[in-house]
PDB file of C-alpha atoms in Angstrom:
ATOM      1  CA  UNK A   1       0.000   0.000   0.000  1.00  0.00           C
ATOM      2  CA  UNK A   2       1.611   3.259  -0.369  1.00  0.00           C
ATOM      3  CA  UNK A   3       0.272   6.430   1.183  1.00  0.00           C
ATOM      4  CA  UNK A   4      -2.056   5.376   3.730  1.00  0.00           C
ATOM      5  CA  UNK A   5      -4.511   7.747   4.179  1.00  0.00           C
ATOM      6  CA  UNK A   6      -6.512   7.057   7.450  1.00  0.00           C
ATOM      7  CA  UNK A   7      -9.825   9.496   7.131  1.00  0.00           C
ATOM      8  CA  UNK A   8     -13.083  10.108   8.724  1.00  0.00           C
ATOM      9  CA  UNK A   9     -13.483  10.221  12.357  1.00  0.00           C
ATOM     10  CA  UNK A  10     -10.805   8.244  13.991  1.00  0.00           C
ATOM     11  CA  UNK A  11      -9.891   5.229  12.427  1.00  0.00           C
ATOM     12  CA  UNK A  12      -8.180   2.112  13.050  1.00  0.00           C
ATOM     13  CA  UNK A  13      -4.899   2.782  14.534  1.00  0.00           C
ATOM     14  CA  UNK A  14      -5.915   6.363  15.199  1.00  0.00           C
ATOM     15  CA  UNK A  15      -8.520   5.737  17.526  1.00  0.00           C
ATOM     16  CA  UNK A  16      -5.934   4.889  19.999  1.00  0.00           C
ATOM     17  CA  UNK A  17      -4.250   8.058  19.511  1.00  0.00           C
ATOM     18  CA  UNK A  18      -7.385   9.709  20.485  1.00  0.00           C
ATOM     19  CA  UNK A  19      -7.994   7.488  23.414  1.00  0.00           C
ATOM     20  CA  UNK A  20      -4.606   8.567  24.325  1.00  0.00           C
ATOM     21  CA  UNK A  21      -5.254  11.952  25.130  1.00  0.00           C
ATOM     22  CA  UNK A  22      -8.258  11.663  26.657  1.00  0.00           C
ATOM     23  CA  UNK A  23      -6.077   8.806  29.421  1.00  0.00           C
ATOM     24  CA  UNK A  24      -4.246  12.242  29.961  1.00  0.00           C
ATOM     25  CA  UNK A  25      -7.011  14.258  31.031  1.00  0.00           C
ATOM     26  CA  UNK A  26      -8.355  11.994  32.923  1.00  0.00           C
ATOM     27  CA  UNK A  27      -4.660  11.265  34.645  1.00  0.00           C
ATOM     28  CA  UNK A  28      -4.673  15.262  35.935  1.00  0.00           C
ATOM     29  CA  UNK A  29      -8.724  14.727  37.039  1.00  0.00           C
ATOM     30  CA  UNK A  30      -9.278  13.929  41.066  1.00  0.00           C
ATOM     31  CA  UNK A  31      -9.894  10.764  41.640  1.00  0.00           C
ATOM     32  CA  UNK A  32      -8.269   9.437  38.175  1.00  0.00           C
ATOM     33  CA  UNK A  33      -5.928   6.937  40.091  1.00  0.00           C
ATOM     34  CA  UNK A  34      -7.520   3.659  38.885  1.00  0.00           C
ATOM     35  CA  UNK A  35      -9.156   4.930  35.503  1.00  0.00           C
ATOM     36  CA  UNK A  36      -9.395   3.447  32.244  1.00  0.00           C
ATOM     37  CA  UNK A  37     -11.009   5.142  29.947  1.00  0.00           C
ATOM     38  CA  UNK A  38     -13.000   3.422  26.833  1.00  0.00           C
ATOM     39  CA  UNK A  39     -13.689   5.553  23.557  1.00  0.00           C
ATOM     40  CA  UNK A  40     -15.302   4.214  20.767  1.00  0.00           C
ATOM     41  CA  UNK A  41     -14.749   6.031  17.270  1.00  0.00           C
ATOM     42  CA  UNK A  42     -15.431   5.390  13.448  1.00  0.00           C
ATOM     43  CA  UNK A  43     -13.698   7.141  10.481  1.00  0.00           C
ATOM     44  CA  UNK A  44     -11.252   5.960   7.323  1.00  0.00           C
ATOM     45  CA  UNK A  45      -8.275   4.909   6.723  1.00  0.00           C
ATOM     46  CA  UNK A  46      -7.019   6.083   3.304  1.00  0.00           C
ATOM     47  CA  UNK A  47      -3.754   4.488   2.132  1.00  0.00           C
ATOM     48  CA  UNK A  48      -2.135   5.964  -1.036  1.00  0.00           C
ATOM     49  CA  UNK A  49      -0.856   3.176  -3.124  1.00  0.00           C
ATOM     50  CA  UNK A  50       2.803   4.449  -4.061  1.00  0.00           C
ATOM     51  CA  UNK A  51       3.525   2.093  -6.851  1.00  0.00           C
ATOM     52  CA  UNK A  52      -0.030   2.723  -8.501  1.00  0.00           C
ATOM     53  CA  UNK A  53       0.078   6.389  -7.296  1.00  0.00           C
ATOM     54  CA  UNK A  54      -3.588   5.741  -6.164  1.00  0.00           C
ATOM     55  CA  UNK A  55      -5.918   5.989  -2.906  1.00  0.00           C
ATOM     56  CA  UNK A  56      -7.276   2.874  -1.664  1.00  0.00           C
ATOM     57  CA  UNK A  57      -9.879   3.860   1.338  1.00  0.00           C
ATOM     58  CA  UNK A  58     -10.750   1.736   3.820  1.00  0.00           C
ATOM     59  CA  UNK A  59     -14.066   2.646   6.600  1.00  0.00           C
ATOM     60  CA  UNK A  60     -13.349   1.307   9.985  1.00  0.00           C
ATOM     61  CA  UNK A  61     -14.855   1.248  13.565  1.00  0.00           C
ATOM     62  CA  UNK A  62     -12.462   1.274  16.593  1.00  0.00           C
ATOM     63  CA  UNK A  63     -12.780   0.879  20.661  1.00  0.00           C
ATOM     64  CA  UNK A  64      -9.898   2.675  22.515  1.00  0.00           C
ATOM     65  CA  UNK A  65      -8.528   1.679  26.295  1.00  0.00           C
ATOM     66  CA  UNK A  66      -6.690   4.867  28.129  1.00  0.00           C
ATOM     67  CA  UNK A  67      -4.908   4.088  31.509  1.00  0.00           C
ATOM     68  CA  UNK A  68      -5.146   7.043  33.165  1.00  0.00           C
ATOM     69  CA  UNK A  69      -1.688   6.583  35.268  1.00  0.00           C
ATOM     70  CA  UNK A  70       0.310   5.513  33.001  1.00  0.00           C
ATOM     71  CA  UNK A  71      -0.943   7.144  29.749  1.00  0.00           C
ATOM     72  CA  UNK A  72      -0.571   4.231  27.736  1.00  0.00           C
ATOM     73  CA  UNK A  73      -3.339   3.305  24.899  1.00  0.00           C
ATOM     74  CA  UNK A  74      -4.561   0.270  23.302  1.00  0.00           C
ATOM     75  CA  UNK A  75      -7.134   0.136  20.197  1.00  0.00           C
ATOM     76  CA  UNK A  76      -8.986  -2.615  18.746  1.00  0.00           C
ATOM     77  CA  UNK A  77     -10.060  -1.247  14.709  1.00  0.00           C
ATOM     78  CA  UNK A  78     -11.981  -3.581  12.614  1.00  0.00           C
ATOM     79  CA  UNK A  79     -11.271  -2.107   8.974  1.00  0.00           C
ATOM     80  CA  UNK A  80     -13.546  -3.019   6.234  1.00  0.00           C
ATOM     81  CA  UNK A  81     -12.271  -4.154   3.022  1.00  0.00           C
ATOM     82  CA  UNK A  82     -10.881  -1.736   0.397  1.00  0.00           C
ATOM     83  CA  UNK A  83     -10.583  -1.561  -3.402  1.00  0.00           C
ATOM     84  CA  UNK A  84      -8.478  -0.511  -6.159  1.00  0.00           C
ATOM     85  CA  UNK A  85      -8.264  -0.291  -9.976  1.00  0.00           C
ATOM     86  CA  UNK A  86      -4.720  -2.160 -11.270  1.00  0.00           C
ATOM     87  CA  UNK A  87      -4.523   0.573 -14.602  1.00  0.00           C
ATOM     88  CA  UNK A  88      -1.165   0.391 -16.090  1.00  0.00           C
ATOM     89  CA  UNK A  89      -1.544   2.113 -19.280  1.00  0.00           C
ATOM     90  CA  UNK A  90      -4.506   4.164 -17.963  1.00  0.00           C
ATOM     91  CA  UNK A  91      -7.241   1.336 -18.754  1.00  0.00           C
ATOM     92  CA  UNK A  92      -8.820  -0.433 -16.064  1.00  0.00           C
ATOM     93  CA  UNK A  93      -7.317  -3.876 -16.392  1.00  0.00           C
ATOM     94  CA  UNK A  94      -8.330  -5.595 -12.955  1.00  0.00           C
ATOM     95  CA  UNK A  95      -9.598  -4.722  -9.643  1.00  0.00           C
ATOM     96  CA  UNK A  96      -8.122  -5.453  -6.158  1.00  0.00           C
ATOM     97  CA  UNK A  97     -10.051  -5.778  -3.150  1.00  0.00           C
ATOM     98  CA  UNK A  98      -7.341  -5.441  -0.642  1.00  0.00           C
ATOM     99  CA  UNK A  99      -7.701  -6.003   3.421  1.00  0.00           C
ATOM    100  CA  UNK A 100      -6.234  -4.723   6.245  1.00  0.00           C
ATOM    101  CA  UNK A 101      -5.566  -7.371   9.446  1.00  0.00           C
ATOM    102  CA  UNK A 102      -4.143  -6.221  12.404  1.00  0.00           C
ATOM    103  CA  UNK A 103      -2.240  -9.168  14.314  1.00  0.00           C
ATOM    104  CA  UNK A 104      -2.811  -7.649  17.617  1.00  0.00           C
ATOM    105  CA  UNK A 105      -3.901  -4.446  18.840  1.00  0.00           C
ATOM    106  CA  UNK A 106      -2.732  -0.514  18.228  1.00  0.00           C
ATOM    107  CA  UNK A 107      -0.339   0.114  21.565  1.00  0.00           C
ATOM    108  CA  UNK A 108       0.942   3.681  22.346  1.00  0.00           C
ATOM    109  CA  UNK A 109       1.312   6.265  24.481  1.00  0.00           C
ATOM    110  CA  UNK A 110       0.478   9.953  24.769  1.00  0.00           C
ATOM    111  CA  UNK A 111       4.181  12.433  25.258  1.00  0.00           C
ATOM    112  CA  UNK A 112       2.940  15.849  26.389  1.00  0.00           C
ATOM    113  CA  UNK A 113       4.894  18.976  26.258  1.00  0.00           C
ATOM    114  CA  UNK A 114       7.521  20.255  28.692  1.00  0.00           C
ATOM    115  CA  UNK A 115       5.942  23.836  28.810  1.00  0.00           C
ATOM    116  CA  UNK A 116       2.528  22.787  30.416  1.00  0.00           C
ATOM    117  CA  UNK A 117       0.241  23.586  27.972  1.00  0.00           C
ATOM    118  CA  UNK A 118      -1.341  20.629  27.751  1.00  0.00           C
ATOM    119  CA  UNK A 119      -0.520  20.055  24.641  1.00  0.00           C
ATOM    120  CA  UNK A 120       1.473  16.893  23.125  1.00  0.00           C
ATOM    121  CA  UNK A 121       1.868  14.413  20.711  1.00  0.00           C
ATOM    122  CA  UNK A 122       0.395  10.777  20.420  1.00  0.00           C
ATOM    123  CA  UNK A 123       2.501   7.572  18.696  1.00  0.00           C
ATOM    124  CA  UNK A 124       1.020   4.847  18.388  1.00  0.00           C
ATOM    125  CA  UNK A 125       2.186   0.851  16.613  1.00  0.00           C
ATOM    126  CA  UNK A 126      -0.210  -1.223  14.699  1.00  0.00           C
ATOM    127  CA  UNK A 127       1.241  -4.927  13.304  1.00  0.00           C
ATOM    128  CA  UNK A 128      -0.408  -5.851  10.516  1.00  0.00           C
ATOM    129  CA  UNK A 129      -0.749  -7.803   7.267  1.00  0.00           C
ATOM    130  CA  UNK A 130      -2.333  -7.010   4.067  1.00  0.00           C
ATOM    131  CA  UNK A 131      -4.321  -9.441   1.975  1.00  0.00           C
ATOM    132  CA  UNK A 132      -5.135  -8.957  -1.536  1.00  0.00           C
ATOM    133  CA  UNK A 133      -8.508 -10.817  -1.017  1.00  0.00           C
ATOM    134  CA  UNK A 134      -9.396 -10.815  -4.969  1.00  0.00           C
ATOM    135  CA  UNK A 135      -8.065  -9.757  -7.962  1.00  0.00           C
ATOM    136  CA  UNK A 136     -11.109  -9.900 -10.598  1.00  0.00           C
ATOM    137  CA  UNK A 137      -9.893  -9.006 -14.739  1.00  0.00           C
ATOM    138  CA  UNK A 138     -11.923  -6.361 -16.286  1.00  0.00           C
ATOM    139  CA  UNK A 139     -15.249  -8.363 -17.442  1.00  0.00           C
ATOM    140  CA  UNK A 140     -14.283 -11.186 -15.500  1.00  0.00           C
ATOM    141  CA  UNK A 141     -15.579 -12.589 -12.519  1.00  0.00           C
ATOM    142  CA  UNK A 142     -12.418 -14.985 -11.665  1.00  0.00           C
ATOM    143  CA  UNK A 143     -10.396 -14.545  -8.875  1.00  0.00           C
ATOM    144  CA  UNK A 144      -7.076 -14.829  -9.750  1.00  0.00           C
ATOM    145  CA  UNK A 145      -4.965 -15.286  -6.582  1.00  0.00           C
ATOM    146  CA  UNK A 146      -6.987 -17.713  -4.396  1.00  0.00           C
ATOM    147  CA  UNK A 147      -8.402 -16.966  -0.918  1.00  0.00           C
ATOM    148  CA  UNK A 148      -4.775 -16.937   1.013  1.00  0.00           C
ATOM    149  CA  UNK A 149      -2.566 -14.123  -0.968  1.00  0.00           C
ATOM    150  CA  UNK A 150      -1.391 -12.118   1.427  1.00  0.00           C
ATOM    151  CA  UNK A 151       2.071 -10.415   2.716  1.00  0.00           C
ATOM    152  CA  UNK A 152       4.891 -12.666   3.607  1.00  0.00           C
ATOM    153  CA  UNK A 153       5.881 -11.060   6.759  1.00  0.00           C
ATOM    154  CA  UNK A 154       3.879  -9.317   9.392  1.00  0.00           C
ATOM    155  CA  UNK A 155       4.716  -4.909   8.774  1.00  0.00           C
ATOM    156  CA  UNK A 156       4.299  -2.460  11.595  1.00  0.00           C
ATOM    157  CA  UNK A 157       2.304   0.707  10.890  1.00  0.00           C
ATOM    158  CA  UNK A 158       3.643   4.072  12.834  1.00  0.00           C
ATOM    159  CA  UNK A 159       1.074   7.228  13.560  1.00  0.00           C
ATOM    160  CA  UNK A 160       1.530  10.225  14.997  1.00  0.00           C
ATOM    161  CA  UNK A 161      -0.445  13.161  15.758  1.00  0.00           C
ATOM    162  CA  UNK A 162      -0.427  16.427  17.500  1.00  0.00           C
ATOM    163  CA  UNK A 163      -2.649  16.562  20.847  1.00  0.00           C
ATOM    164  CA  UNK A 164      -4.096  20.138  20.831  1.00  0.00           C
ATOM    165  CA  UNK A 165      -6.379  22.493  23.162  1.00  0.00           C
ATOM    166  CA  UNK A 166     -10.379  22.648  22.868  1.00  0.00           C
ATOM    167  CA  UNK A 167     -12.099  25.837  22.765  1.00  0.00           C
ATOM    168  CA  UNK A 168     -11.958  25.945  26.588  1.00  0.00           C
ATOM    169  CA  UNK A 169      -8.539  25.585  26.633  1.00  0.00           C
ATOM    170  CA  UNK A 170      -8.212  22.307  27.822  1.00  0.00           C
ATOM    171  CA  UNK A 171      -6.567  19.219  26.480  1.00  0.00           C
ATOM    172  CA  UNK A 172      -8.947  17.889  23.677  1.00  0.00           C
ATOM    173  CA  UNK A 173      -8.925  14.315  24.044  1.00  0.00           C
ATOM    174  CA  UNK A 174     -12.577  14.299  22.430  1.00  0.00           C
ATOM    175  CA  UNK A 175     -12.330  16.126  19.362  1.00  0.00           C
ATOM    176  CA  UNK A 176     -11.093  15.190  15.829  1.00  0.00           C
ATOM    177  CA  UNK A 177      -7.854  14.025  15.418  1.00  0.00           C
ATOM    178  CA  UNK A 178      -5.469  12.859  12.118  1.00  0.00           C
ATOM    179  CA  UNK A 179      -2.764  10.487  12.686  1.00  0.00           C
ATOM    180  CA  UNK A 180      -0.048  10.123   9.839  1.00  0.00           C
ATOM    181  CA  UNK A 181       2.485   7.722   9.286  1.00  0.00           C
ATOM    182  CA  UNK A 182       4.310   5.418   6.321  1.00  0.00           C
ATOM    183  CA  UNK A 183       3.642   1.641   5.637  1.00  0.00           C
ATOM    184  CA  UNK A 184       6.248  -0.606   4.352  1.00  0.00           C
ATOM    185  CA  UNK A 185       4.239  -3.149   2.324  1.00  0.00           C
ATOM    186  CA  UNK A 186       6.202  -6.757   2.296  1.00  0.00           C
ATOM    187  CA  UNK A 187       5.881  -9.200  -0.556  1.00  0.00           C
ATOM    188  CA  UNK A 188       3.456 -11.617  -1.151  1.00  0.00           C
ATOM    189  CA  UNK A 189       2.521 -15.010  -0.937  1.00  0.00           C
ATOM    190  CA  UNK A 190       0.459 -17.719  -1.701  1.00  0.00           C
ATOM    191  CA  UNK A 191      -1.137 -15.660  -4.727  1.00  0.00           C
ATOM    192  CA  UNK A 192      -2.015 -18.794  -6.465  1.00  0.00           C
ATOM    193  CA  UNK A 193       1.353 -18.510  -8.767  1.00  0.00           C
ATOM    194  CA  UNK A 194       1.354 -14.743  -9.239  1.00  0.00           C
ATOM    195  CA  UNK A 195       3.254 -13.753  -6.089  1.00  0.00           C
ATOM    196  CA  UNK A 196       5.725 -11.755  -8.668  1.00  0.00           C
ATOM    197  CA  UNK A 197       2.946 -10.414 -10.121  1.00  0.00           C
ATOM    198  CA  UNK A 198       0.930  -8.737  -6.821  1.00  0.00           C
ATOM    199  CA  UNK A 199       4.331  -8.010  -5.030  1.00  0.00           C
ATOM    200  CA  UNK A 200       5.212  -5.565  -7.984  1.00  0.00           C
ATOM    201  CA  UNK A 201       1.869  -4.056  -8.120  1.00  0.00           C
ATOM    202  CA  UNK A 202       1.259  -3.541  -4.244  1.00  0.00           C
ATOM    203  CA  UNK A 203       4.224  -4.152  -2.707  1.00  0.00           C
ATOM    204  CA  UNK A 204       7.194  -1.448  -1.626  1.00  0.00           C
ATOM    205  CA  UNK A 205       8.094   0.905   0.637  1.00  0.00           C
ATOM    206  CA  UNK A 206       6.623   4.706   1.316  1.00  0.00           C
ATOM    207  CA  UNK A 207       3.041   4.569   1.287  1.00  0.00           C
ATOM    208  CA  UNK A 208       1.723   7.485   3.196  1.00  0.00           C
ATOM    209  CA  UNK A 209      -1.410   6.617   5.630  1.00  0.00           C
ATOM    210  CA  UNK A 210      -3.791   9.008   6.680  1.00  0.00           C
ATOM    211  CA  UNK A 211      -5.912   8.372   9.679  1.00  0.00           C
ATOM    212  CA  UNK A 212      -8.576  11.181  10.481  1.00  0.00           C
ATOM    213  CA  UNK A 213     -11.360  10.012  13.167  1.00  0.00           C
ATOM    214  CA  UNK A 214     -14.345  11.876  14.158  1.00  0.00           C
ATOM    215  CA  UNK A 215     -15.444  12.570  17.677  1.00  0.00           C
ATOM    216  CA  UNK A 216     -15.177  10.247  20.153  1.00  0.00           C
ATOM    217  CA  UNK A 217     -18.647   7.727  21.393  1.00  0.00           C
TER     218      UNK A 217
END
């Protein structure tokens, strides 16, 4: 996948991000000692395919875990499937459906600034593979890479994204928030004999994500 673009409210590995800040809030509330703090949050994740120089969006759902002490997040996303168009000469020669599995959930932590403002920045890690699901010829409906193509090696996905100040001043740990990062996207496998094939088509490095996530549930 190159660029992935994670947009709409909060999505998959961004939803933690968000959790994040609100575990900070909470930490500098009374009576925060043994919090944990559950947001729930729906958005997109768009990733920009590098090699294809294309979008491939993806809508997701996510449910966020703050500790309050120790500021650390975990999120749970459940992406739904995306889709692409494989064009080389500008003709729409096949289409991809492409999906995103997490192996385990989005850990991370909230860093705020040394000047007190309440301000900071959230990084979070998502392990993942990707599965090219189908790959269907113009006209066709034959899947050419079976039911099991999918990356050789499990990839971790980076975000980051400023924490900023509501309207009151305060840290927002509810609002909107964008997490960005790059995806390395490992070869393929089990593609039903055209490994080659997807791996130069999808595969790569540099693929920007976008995460943007709504208000939190």
């Amino acid at each position: 996948m190159a660029r992935t673009t994670l947009t709409g409210r909060r999505a998959a590995v961004v939803g933690a991000g968000a959790v994040a800040a609100v575990a900070s809030a909470v930490a500098f509330s009374p009576g925060a000692d043994a919090a944990t703090l559950t947001l729930k949050h729906t958005g997109t994740i768009t990733t920009h395919l590098a090699s294809q120089n294309q979008d491939i969006v993806f809508q997701t759902s996510e449910v966020t875990k703050i500790d309050a002490n120790t500021f650390a997040v975990s999120s749970t996303i459940t992406p739904s499937d995306g889709s692409a168009w494989f064009k080389p000469v500008g003709l729409n020669l096949a289409k991809f459906w492409i999906s995103i599995q997490p192996t385990g959930p989005a850990t991370g932590a909230v860093t705020f600034n040394p000047d007190g403002s309440g301000t900071g920045t959230l990084t979070i890690n998502q392990p993942l593979n990707v599965q090219v699901k189908q790959v269907l010829p113009f006209g066709w409906n034959v899947n050419l890479v079976g039911t099991n193509c999918k990356t050789a090696t499990t990839t971790n996905l980076q975000l980051t994204a400023p924490i900023g100040l509501d309207e009151d001043g305060a840290t927002d740990i509810f609002g909107p928030l964008t997490l960005k990062g790059t995806l390395n996207i490992p070869k393929f496998t089990n593609c039903n004999g055209l490994d080659g094939l997807v791996s130069s088509i999808a595969s790569g490095p540099g693929n920007d994500v976008t995460v943007a996530l709504g208000a939190a549930a």
